Amino acid sequence: GDDYASFLKDITQFIRKYICSSKTQIVFIEDNCPIHNTINVENIINDLKIALLPIVQYSPSLNEVVEGYFGFIKAHNVRLSNETSQKSCKR
């Protein structure tokens, strides 16, 4: 649980610094792993003002949806970063 709490803190700081503002609501999708429900994790969630959306237990069909969504996001961001670096190289 401590490592997961540290991960949430680090990734939230990264997201708020490089992707969105501190006013943006951040929602993480997670499974129901026991380390996600420790006191330390709950405290970090409250301190960081983030939201967690747990998926239903034993729902492997949701994995395809989540992986497909993240694949789309990754491909979109890679394409945008390539476009941005190409534009900056032309200057």
C-alpha positions as a Markdown table, in Angstrom:
| # | Residue | x | y | z |
|---|---|---|---|---|
| 1 | Gly | 0.0 | 0.0 | 0.0 |
| 2 | Asp | 2.8 | 2.4 | 0.7 |
| 3 | Asp | 4.4 | 2.0 | -2.7 |
| 4 | Tyr | 1.0 | 2.5 | -4.3 |
| 5 | Ala | 0.4 | 5.6 | -2.3 |
| 6 | Ser | 3.8 | 7.0 | -3.3 |
| 7 | Phe | 2.9 | 6.2 | -7.0 |
| 8 | Leu | -0.4 | 8.1 | -6.7 |
| 9 | Lys | 1.4 | 11.1 | -5.3 |
| 10 | Asp | 4.1 | 11.1 | -7.9 |
| 11 | Ile | 1.8 | 10.5 | -10.9 |
| 12 | Thr | -0.7 | 13.2 | -9.6 |
| 13 | Gln | 2.1 | 15.7 | -9.3 |
| 14 | Phe | 3.3 | 14.9 | -12.8 |
| 15 | Ile | -0.2 | 15.1 | -14.3 |
| 16 | Arg | -0.9 | 18.4 | -12.7 |
| 17 | Lys | 2.5 | 19.9 | -13.7 |
| 18 | Tyr | 2.6 | 18.7 | -17.3 |
| 19 | Ile | -0.9 | 17.9 | -18.4 |
| 20 | Cys | -3.5 | 19.9 | -16.5 |
| 21 | Ser | -3.9 | 22.5 | -13.9 |
| 22 | Ser | -4.3 | 21.9 | -10.1 |
| 23 | Lys | -8.0 | 22.7 | -10.5 |
| 24 | Thr | -8.7 | 19.7 | -12.8 |
| 25 | Gln | -10.4 | 16.7 | -11.2 |
| 26 | Ile | -8.2 | 13.7 | -11.8 |
| 27 | Val | -9.9 | 10.3 | -11.8 |
| 28 | Phe | -7.9 | 7.0 | -11.7 |
| 29 | Ile | -9.5 | 3.7 | -12.7 |
| 30 | Glu | -8.3 | 0.8 | -10.6 |
| 31 | Asp | -9.1 | -2.8 | -9.7 |
| 32 | Asn | -10.0 | -4.0 | -6.3 |
| 33 | Cys | -6.5 | -5.1 | -5.3 |
| 34 | Pro | -6.2 | -5.0 | -1.5 |
| 35 | Ile | -3.2 | -2.5 | -1.6 |
| 36 | His | -5.5 | 0.1 | -3.1 |
| 37 | Asn | -7.6 | 0.2 | 0.1 |
| 38 | Thr | -5.1 | 0.8 | 2.8 |
| 39 | Ile | -5.3 | 3.7 | 5.3 |
| 40 | Asn | -2.2 | 5.3 | 3.7 |
| 41 | Val | -3.7 | 5.2 | 0.2 |
| 42 | Glu | -7.0 | 6.6 | 1.5 |
| 43 | Asn | -5.1 | 9.5 | 3.2 |
| 44 | Ile | -3.1 | 10.3 | 0.0 |
| 45 | Ile | -6.4 | 10.3 | -2.0 |
| 46 | Asn | -7.9 | 12.8 | 0.3 |
| 47 | Asp | -4.7 | 14.9 | 0.5 |
| 48 | Leu | -4.3 | 15.0 | -3.3 |
| 49 | Lys | -8.1 | 15.6 | -3.9 |
| 50 | Ile | -8.2 | 12.9 | -6.6 |
| 51 | Ala | -11.0 | 10.4 | -7.3 |
| 52 | Leu | -10.7 | 6.7 | -7.8 |
| 53 | Leu | -13.1 | 4.7 | -9.9 |
| 54 | Pro | -12.9 | 1.0 | -9.0 |
| 55 | Ile | -14.0 | -1.5 | -11.6 |
| 56 | Val | -16.3 | -4.4 | -10.8 |
| 57 | Gln | -14.6 | -7.4 | -9.3 |
| 58 | Tyr | -14.1 | -10.4 | -11.7 |
| 59 | Ser | -14.8 | -8.4 | -14.8 |
| 60 | Pro | -12.2 | -9.5 | -17.4 |
| 61 | Ser | -14.3 | -8.1 | -20.2 |
| 62 | Leu | -13.7 | -4.6 | -18.9 |
| 63 | Asn | -9.9 | -5.1 | -19.4 |
| 64 | Glu | -10.3 | -5.0 | -23.2 |
| 65 | Val | -12.2 | -1.7 | -22.9 |
| 66 | Val | -9.7 | -0.2 | -20.6 |
| 67 | Glu | -6.7 | -1.4 | -22.7 |
| 68 | Gly | -8.3 | -0.2 | -25.9 |
| 69 | Tyr | -9.0 | 3.2 | -24.4 |
| 70 | Phe | -5.4 | 3.6 | -23.1 |
| 71 | Gly | -4.1 | 2.4 | -26.4 |
| 72 | Phe | -6.1 | 5.2 | -28.2 |
| 73 | Ile | -4.8 | 7.8 | -25.7 |
| 74 | Lys | -1.2 | 6.6 | -26.1 |
| 75 | Ala | -1.4 | 6.7 | -29.9 |
| 76 | His | -3.0 | 10.1 | -29.9 |
| 77 | Asn | -0.4 | 11.5 | -27.5 |
| 78 | Val | 2.5 | 10.0 | -29.4 |
| 79 | Arg | 1.1 | 11.5 | -32.7 |
| 80 | Leu | 0.7 | 14.9 | -31.0 |
| 81 | Ser | 4.2 | 14.8 | -29.6 |
| 82 | Asn | 5.6 | 13.9 | -33.0 |
| 83 | Glu | 3.7 | 16.7 | -34.7 |
| 84 | Thr | 4.9 | 19.2 | -32.0 |
| 85 | Ser | 8.5 | 18.1 | -32.4 |
| 86 | Gln | 8.3 | 18.4 | -36.2 |
| 87 | Lys | 6.9 | 21.9 | -36.0 |
| 88 | Ser | 9.6 | 23.0 | -33.5 |
| 89 | Cys | 12.3 | 21.5 | -35.8 |
| 90 | Lys | 11.1 | 23.5 | -38.8 |
| 91 | Arg | 11.5 | 26.8 | -37.0 |
